[in-house]
GROMACS .gro file of C-alpha atoms in nm:
model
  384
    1UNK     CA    1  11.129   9.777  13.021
    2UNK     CA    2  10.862   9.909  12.720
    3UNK     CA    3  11.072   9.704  12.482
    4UNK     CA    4  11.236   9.350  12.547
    5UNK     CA    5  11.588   9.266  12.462
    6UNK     CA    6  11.581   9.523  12.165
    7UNK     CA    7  11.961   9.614  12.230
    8UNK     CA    8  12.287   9.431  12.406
    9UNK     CA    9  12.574   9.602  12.591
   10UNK     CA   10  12.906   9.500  12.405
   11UNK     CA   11  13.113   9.738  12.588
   12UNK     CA   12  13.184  10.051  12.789
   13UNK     CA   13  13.451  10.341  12.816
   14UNK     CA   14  13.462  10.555  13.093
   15UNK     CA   15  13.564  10.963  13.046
   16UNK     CA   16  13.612  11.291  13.205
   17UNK     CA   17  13.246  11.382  13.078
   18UNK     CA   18  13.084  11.031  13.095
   19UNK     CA   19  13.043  10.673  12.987
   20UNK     CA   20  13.023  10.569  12.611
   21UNK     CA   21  12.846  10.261  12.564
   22UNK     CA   22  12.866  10.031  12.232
   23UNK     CA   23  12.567   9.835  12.154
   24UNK     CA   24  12.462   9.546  11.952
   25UNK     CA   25  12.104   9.602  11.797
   26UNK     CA   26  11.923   9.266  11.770
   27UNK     CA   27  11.768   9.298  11.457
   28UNK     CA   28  11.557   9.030  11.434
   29UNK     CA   29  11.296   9.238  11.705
   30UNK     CA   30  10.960   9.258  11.559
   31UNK     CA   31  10.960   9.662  11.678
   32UNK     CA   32  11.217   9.705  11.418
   33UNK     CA   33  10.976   9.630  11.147
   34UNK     CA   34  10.673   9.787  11.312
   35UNK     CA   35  10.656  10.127  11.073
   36UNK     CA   36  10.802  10.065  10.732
   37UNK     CA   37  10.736   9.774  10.567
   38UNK     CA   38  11.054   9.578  10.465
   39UNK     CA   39  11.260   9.835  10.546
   40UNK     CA   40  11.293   9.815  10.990
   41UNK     CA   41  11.469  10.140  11.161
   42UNK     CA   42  11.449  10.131  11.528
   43UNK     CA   43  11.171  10.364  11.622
   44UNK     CA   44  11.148  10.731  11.882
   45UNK     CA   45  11.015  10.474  12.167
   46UNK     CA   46  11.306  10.240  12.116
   47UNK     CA   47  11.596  10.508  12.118
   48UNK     CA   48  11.469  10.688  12.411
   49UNK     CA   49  11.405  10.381  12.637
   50UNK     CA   50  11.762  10.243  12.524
   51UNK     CA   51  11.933  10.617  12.665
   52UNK     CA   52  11.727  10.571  12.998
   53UNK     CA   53  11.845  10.222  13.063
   54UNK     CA   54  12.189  10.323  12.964
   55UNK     CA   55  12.174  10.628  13.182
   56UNK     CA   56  12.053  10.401  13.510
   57UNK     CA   57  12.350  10.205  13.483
   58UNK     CA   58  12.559  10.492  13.431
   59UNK     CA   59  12.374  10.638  13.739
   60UNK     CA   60  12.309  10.379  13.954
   61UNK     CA   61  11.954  10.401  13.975
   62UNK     CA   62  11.613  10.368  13.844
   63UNK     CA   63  11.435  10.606  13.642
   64UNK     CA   64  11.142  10.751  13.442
   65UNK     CA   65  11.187  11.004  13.132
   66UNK     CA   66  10.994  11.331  13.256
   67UNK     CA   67  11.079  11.540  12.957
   68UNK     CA   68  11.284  11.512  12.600
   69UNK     CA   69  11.458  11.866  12.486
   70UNK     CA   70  11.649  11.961  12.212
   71UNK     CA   71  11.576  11.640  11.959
   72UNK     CA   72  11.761  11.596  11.667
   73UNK     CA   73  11.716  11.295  11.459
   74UNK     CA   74  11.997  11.335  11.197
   75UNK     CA   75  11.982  11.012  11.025
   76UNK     CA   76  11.811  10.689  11.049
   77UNK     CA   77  11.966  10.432  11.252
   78UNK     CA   78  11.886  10.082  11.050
   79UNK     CA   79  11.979   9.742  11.272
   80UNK     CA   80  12.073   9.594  10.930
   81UNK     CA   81  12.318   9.858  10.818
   82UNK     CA   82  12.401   9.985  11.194
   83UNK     CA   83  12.409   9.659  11.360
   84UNK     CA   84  12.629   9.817  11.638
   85UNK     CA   85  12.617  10.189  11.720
   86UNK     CA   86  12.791  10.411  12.019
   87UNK     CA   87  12.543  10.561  12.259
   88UNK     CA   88  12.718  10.898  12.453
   89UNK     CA   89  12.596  10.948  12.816
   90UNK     CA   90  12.662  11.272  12.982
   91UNK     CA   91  12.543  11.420  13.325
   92UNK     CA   92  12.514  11.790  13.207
   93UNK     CA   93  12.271  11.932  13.517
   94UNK     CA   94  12.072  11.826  13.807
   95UNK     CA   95  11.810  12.038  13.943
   96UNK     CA   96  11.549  11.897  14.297
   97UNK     CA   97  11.532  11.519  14.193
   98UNK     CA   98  11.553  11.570  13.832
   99UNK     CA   99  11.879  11.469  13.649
  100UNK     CA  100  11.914  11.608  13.283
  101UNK     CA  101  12.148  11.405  13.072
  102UNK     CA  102  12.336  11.509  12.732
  103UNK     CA  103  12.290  11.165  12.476
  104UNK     CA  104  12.444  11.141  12.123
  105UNK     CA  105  12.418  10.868  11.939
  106UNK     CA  106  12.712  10.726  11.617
  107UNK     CA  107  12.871  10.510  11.446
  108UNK     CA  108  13.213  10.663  11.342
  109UNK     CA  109  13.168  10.978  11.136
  110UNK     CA  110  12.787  10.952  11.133
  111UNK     CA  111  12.572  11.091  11.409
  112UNK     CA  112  12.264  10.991  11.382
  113UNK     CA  113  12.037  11.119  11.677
  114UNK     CA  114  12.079  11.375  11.978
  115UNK     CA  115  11.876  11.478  12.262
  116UNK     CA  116  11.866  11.597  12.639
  117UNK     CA  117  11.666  11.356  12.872
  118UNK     CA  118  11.529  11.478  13.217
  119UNK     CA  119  11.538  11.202  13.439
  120UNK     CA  120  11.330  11.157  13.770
  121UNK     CA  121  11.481  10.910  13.993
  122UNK     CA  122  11.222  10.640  14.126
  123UNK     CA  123  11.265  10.560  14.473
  124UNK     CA  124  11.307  10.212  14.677
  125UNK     CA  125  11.009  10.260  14.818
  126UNK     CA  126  10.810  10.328  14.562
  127UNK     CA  127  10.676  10.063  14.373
  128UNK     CA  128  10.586  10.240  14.042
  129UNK     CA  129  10.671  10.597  13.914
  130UNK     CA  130  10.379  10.823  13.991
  131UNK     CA  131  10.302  11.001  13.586
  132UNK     CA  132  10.457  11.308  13.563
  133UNK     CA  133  10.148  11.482  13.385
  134UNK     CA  134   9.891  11.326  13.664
  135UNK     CA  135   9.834  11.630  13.871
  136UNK     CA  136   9.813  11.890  13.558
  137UNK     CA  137   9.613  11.636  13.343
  138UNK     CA  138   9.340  11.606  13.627
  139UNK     CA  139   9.318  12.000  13.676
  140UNK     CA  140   9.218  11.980  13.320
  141UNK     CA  141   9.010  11.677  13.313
  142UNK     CA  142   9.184  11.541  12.981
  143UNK     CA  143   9.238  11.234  12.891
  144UNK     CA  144   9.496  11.025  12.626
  145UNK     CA  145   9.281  10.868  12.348
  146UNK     CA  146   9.452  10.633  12.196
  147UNK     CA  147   9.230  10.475  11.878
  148UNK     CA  148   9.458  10.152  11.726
  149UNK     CA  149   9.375   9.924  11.437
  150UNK     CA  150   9.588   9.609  11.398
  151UNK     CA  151   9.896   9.810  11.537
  152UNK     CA  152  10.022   9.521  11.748
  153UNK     CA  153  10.366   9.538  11.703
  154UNK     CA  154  10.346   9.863  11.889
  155UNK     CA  155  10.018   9.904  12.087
  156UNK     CA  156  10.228   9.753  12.408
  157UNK     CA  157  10.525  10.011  12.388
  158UNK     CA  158  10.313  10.309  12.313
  159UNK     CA  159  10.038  10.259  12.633
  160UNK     CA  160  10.339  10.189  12.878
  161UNK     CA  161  10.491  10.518  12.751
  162UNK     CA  162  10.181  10.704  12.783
  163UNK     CA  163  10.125  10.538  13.091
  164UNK     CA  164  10.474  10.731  13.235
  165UNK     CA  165  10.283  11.053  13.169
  166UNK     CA  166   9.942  10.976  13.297
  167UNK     CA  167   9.655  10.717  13.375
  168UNK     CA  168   9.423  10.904  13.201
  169UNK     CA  169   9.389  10.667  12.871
  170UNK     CA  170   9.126  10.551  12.645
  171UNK     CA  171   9.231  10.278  12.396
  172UNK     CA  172   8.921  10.223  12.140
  173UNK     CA  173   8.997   9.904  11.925
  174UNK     CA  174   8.859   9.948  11.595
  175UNK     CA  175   8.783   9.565  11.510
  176UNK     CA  176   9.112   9.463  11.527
  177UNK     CA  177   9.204   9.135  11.413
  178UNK     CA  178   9.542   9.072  11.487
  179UNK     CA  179   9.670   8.989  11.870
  180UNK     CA  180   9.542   9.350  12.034
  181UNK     CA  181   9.231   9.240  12.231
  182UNK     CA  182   9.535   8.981  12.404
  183UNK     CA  183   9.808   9.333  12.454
  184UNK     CA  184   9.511   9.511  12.597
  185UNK     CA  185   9.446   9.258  12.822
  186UNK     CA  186   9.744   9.259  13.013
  187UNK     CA  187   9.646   9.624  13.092
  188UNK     CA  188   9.328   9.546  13.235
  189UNK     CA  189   9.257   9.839  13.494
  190UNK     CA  190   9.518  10.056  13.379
  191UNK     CA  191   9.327  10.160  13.096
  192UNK     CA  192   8.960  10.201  12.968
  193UNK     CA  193   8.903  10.033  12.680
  194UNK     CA  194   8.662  10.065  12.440
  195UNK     CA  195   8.601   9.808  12.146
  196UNK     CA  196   8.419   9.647  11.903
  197UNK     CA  197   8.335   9.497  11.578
  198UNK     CA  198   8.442   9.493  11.256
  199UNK     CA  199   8.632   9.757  11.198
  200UNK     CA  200   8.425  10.163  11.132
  201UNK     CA  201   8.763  10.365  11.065
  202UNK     CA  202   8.933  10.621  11.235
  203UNK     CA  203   8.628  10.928  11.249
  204UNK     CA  204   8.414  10.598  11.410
  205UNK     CA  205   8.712  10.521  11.656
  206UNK     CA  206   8.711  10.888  11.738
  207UNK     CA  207   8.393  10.906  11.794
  208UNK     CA  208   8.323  10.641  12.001
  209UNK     CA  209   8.629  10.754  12.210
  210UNK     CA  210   8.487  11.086  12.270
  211UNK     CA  211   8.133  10.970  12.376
  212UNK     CA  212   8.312  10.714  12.649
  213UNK     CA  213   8.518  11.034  12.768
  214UNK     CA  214   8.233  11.244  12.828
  215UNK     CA  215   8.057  10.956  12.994
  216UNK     CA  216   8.322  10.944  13.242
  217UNK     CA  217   8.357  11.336  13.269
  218UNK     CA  218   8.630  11.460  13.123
  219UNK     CA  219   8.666  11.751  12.939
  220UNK     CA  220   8.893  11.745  12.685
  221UNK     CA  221   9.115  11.449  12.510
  222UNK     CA  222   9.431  11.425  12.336
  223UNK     CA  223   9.468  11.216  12.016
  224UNK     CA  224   9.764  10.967  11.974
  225UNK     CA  225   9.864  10.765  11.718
  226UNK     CA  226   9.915  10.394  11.836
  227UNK     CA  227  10.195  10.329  11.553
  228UNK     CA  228  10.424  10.493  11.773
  229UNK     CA  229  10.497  10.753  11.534
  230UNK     CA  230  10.397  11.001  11.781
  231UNK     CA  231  10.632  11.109  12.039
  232UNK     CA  232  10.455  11.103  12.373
  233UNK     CA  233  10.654  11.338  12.550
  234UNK     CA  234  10.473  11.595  12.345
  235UNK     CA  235  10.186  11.566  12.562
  236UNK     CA  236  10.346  11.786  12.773
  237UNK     CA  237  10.352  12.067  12.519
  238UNK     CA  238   9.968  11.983  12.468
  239UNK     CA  239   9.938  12.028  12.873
  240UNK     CA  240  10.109  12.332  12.877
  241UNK     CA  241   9.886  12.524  12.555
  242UNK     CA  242   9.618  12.349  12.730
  243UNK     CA  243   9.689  12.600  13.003
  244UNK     CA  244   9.744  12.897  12.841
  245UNK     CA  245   9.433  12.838  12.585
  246UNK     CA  246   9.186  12.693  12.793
  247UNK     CA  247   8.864  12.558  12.562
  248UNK     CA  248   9.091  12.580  12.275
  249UNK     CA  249   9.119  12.320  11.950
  250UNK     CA  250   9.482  12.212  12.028
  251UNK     CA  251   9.615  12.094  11.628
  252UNK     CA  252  10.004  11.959  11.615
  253UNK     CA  253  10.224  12.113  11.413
  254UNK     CA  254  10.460  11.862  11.295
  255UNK     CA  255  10.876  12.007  11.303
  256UNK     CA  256  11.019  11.721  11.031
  257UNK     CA  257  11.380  11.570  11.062
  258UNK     CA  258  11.490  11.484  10.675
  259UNK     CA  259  11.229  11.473  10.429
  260UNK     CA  260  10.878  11.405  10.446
  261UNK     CA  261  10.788  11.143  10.174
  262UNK     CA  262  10.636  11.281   9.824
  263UNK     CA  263  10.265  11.123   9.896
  264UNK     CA  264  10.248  11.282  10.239
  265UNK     CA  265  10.401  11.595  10.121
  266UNK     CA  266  10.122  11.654   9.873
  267UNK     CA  267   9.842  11.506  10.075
  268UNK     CA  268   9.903  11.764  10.359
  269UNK     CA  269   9.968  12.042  10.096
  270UNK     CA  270   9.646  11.956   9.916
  271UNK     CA  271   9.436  11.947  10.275
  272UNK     CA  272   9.610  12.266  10.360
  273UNK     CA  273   9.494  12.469  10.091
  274UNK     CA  274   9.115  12.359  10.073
  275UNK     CA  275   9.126  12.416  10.470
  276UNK     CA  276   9.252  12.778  10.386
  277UNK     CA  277   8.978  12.841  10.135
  278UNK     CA  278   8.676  12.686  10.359
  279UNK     CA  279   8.794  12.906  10.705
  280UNK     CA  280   9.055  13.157  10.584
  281UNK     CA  281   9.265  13.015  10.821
  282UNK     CA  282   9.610  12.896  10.763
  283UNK     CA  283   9.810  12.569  10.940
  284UNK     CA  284  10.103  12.423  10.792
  285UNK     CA  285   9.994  12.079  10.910
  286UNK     CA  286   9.566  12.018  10.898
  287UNK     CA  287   9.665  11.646  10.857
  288UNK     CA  288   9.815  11.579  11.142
  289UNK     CA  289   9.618  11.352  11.411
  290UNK     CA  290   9.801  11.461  11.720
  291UNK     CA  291   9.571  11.714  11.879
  292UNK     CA  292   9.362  11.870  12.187
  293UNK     CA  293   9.012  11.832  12.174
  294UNK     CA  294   8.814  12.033  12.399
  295UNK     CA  295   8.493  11.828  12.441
  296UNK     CA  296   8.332  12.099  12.676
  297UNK     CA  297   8.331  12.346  12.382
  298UNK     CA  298   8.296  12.077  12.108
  299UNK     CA  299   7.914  12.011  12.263
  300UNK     CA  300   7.735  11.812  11.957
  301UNK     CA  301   8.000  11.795  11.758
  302UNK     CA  302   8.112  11.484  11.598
  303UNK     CA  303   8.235  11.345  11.307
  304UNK     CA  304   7.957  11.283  11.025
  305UNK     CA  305   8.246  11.066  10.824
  306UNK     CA  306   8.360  10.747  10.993
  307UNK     CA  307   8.717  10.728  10.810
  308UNK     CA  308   9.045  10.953  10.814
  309UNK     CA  309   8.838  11.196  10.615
  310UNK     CA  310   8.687  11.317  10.985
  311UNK     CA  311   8.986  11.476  11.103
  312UNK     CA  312   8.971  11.755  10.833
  313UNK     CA  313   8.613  11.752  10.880
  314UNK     CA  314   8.619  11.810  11.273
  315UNK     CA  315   8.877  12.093  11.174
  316UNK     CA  316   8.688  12.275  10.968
  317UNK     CA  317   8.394  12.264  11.135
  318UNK     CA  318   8.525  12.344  11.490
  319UNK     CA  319   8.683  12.674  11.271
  320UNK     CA  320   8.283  12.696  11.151
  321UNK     CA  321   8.144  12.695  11.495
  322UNK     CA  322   8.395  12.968  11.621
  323UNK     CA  323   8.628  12.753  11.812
  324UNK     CA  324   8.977  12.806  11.929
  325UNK     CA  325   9.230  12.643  11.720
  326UNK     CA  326   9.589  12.700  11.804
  327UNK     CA  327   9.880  12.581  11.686
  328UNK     CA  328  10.112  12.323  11.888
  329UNK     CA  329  10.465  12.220  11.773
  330UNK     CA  330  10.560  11.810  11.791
  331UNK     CA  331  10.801  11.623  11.661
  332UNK     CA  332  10.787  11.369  11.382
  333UNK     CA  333  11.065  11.188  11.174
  334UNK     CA  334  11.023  11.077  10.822
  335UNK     CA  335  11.318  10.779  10.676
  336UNK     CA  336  11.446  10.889  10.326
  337UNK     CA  337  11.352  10.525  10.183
  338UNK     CA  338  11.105  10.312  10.282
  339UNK     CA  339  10.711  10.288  10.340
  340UNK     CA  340  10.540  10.376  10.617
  341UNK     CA  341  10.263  10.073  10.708
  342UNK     CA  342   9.925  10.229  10.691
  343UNK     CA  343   9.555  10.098  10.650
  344UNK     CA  344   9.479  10.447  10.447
  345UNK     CA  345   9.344  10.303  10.127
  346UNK     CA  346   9.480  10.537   9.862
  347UNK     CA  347   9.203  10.553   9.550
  348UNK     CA  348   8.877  10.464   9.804
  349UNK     CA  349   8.994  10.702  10.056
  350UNK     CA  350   9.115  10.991   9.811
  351UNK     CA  351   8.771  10.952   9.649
  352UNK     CA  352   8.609  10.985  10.002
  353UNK     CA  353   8.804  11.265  10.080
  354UNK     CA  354   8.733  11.496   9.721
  355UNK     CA  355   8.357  11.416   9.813
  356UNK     CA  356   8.429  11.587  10.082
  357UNK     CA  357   8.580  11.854   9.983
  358UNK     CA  358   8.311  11.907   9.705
  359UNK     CA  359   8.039  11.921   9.995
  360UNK     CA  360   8.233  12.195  10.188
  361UNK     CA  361   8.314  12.393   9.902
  362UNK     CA  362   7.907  12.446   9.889
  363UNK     CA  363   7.909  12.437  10.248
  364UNK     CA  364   8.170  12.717  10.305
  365UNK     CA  365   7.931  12.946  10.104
  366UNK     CA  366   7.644  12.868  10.245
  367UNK     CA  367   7.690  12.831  10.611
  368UNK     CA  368   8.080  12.835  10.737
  369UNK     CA  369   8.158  13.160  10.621
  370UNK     CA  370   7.829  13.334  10.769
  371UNK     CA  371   7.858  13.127  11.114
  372UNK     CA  372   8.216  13.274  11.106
  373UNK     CA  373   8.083  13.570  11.096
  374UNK     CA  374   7.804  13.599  11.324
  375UNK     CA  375   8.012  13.395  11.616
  376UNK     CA  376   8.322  13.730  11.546
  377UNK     CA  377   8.052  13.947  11.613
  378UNK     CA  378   7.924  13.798  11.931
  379UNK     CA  379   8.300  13.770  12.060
  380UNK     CA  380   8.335  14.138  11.976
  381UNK     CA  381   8.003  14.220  12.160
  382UNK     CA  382   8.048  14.048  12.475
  383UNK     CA  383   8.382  14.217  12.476
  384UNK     CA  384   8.220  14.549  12.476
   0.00000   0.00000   0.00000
């Protein structure tokens, strides 16, 4: 399992279409608590792993999520207020070995998620699924980079989910201080891990994930949150653009369920516009840090900033140097109430990041929009 004794099976009811399950939530679970602080909903990773284990039974088999369609978080599902919820389990098409199941889950008149799994069975014989991205992800030569500060409560669930998809991972511990050097432990030689201390920030983690990367030859790397907050069958998606945009800046595009908070809302808003005005490019989401970077085409460039300023900076400076940057839609899901847990350090890092923008405003002038220019002209030469 990713996720001990999160849930308990109370009952089940048998239908024409399939098997309802009721379920007891044990709310005490630390996961619960790992994302909002004092407020615990039970997380992406937790909902999906409950459907697959209810699906196996309702199967009769073992399996391994290949793909999630169709998502739909409709409201949050709290263990304090929703200490029991139904979970609906419907076979709705098979196709080769994969199984796709129909799962809805309530309580009453509320709904509050929905989603299609595709299942692939694992075998008696086999002693471990083999990652559904493996083949594609090595045709590439990407890699997961995972960077994690004190994330503990989640570090575990999101490597074993990643670890469905590929083996391809990079964890870079950014001076944690909690229990993570113990979680990564137990994967020793499933993952490559890269740490050290104290703790540099995110651009330092990022760095220092890309130069270990290169060292071992891969190409390109995709970013992912170890909070959890990412959904990991999105790498896919990244995979597929991958693809069809070969050497290309992949940058999520987040699609919110409910409303994103007020803070976030205007920090992305803010970063979107000053993006905009440095590149005269547009993206409805330059803050998200679920992305594609093609290290092949990103030759000598790293982050100068070491904290979450870096991402914006990589962005506009990949734009700068005539990169690729393409669009790629994930999923994200923001509770009405509540606070997210976060180490971004509101005044300090706000500061750092308006320095920043005052050096690229200058910057922009001088040498973004003339490198724009001159790399559009060598494009349109070597076309003719």
């Amino acid at each position: 399992m990713l996720i001990d004794d999160f849930f308990t099976v109370i009952e089940t009811a048998d239908t024409e279409a399939g098997r309802t399950y009721r379920v007891a939530l044990n709310a005490l679970h630390p996961v619960f608590s790992a994302h909002f602080a004092g407020n615990p909903i039970v997380p992406g990773a937790c909902i999906a792993q409950m459907i697959k284990e209810l699906a196996a039974d309702y199967l009769s088999g073992s399996f391994f999520i290949s793909a999630i369609k169709n998502m739909k978080f409709l409201k949050v599902i709290s263990p304090l207020e929703n200490p029991e919820v139904s979970v609906r389990i419907t076979c709705t098409a098979r196709e080769n070995e994969n199984i796709s199941i129909s799962s809805v889950i309530n309580d009453g008149d509320s709904v509050f998620f929905k989603a299609i799994l595709v299942l692939t069975p694992i075998t008696k014989n086999e002693s471990a699924p083999h990652p559904v991205l493996q083949r594609r992800m090595e045709a590439l030569r990407l890699c997961v980079l995972i960077p994690t500060y004190n994330n503990r409560k989640t570090l575990a669930c999101v490597i074993n989910d990643v670890l469905q998809h590929t083996t391809d991972i990079i964890v870079v511990n950014d001076g944690s201080t909690d229990d993570t050097v113990e979680i990564l432990n137990g994967f020793s030689g499933k993952v490559e891990v890269v740490s050290y201390m104290p703790n540099r920030g995110k651009g330092y983690a990022l760095k220092s994930g890309f130069n270990r990367a290169e060292e071992l030859g891969y190409k390109g790397v995709i970013t992912l949150d170890s909070d959890g907050q990412h959904l990991v069958s999105d790498i896919e998606t990244f995979v597929g653009y991958a693809e069809k945009y070969p050497g290309a800046l992949l940058l999520g595009q987040r699609t919110i369920e409910g409303s994103m908070p007020a803070k976030n809302n205007f920090a992305n808003r803010f970063s979107n516009f000053w993006y905009a005005a440095y590149t005269a490019y547009r993206f409805n989401d330059t803050q998200n840090g679920f992305r594609l970077y093609p290290l092949a085409a990103m030759k000598g460039l790293r982050p100068f900033f070491s904290r979450y300023e870096a991402e914006f900076e990589m962005l506009v400076r990949s734009a700068w140097k005539g990169l690729a940057i393409a669009p790629v839609p994930v999923c994200v899901y923001y509770p009405p109430a509540g606070e997210r847990v976060t180490h971004f350090r509101p005044k300090r890092d706000f500061f750092r990041i308006s320095a920043l923008n005052m050096l690229f405003f200058v910057l922009a002038i001088v040498y973004g929009y003339p490198s724009m220019l001159f790399h559009r002209l060598l494009t349109k030469k070597k076309k003719l």
